[in-house]
PDB file of C-alpha atoms in Angstrom:
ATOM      1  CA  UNK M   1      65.798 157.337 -68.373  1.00  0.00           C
ATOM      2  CA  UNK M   2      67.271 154.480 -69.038  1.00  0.00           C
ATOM      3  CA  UNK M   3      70.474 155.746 -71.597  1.00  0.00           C
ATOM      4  CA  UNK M   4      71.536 159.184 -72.507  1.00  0.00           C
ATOM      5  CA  UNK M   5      74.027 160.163 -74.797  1.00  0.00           C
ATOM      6  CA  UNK M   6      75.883 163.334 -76.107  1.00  0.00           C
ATOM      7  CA  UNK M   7      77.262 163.579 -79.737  1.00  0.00           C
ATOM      8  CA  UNK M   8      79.404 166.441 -80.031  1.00  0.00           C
ATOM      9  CA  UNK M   9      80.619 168.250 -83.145  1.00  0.00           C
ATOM     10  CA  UNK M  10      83.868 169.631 -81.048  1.00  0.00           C
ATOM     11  CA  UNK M  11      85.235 167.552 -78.365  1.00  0.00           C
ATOM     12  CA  UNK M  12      88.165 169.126 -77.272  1.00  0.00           C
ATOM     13  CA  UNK M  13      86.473 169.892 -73.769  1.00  0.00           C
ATOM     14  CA  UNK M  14      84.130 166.354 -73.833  1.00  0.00           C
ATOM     15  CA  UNK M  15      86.100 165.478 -70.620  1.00  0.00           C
ATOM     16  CA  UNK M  16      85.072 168.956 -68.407  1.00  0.00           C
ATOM     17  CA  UNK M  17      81.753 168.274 -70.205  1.00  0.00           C
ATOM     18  CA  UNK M  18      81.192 164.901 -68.327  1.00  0.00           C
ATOM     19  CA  UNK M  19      82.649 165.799 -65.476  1.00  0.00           C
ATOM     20  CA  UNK M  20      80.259 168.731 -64.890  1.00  0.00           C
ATOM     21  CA  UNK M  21      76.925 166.760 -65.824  1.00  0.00           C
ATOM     22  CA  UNK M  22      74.640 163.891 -64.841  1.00  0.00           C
ATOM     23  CA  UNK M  23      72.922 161.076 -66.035  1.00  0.00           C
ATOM     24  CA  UNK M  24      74.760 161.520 -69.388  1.00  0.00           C
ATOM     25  CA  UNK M  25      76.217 157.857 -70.290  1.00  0.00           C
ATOM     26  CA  UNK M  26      77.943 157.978 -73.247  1.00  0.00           C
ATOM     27  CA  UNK M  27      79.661 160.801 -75.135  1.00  0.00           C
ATOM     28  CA  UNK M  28      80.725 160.561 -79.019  1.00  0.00           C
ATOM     29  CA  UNK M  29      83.076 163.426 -79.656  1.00  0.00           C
ATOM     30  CA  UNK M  30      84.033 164.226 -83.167  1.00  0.00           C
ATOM     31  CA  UNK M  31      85.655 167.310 -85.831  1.00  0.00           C
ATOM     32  CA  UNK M  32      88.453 168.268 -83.461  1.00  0.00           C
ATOM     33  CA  UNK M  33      90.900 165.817 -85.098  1.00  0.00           C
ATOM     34  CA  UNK M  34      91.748 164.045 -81.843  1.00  0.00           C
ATOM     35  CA  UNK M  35      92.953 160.536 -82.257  1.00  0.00           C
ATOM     36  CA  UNK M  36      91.637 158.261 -79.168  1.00  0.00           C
ATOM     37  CA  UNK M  37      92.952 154.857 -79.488  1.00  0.00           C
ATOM     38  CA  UNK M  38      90.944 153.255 -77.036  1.00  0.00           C
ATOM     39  CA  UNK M  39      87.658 154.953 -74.757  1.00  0.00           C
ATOM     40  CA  UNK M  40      87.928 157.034 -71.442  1.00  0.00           C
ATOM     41  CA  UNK M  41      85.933 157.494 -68.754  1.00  0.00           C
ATOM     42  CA  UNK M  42      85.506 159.955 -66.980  1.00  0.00           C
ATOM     43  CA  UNK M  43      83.376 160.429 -63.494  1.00  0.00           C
ATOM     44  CA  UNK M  44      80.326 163.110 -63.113  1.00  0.00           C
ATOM     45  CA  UNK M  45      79.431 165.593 -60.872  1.00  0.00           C
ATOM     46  CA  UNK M  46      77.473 162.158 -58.963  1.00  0.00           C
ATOM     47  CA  UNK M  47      80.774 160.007 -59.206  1.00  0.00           C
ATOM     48  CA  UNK M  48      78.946 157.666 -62.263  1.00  0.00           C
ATOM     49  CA  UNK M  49      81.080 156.493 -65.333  1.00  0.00           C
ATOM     50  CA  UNK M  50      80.596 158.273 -68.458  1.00  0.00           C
ATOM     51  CA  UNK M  51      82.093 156.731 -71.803  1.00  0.00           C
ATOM     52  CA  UNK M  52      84.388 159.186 -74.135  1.00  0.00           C
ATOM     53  CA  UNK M  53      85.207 157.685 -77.675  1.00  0.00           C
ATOM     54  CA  UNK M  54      85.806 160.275 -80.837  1.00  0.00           C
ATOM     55  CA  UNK M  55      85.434 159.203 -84.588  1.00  0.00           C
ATOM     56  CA  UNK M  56      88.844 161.571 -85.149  1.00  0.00           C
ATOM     57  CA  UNK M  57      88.756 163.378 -88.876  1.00  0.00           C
ATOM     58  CA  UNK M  58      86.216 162.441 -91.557  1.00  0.00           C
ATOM     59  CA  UNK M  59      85.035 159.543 -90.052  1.00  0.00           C
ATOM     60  CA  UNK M  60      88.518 157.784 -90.704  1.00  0.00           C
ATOM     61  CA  UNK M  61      88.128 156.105 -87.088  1.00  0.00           C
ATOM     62  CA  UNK M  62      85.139 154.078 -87.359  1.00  0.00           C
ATOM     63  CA  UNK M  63      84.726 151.881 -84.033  1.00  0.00           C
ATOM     64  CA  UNK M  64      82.007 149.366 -81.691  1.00  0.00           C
ATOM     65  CA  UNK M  65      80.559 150.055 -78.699  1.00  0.00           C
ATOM     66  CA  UNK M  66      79.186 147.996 -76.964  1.00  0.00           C
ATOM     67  CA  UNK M  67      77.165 149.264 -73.699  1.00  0.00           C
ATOM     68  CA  UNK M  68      75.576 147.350 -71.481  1.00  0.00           C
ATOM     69  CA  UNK M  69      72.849 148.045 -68.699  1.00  0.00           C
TER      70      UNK M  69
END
């Protein structure tokens, strides 16, 4: 693969998500109404980065990301 990412609908467990996966890069969280001011990262289960941001409620957070490989 060369990039994999996960868009959740409910990402109040996005961080156990990428911690318990591979190969999954980023992760776009949304509909839990959690406010992330700036992107986490989290390590999976083979000690690799993955990328956490959240678009918070009705798409009031609209963001970049820029990813690079």
């Amino acid at each position: 693969y060369d990039f994999f990412y996960a868009w959740r609908k409910i990402n109040s467990e996005d961080k156990e998500l990428a911690a318990a996966t591979r190969n999954v890069d980023v992760i776009v969280g949304g509909h839990s109404h959690t406010l992330l001011h700036k992107k986490q990262i989290v390590s999976d289960l083979d000690g690799k980065d993955v990328v956490i941001v959240q678009n918070w409620k009705w798409g009031l957070n609209v963001g970049q990301l820029k990813v690079d490989f």
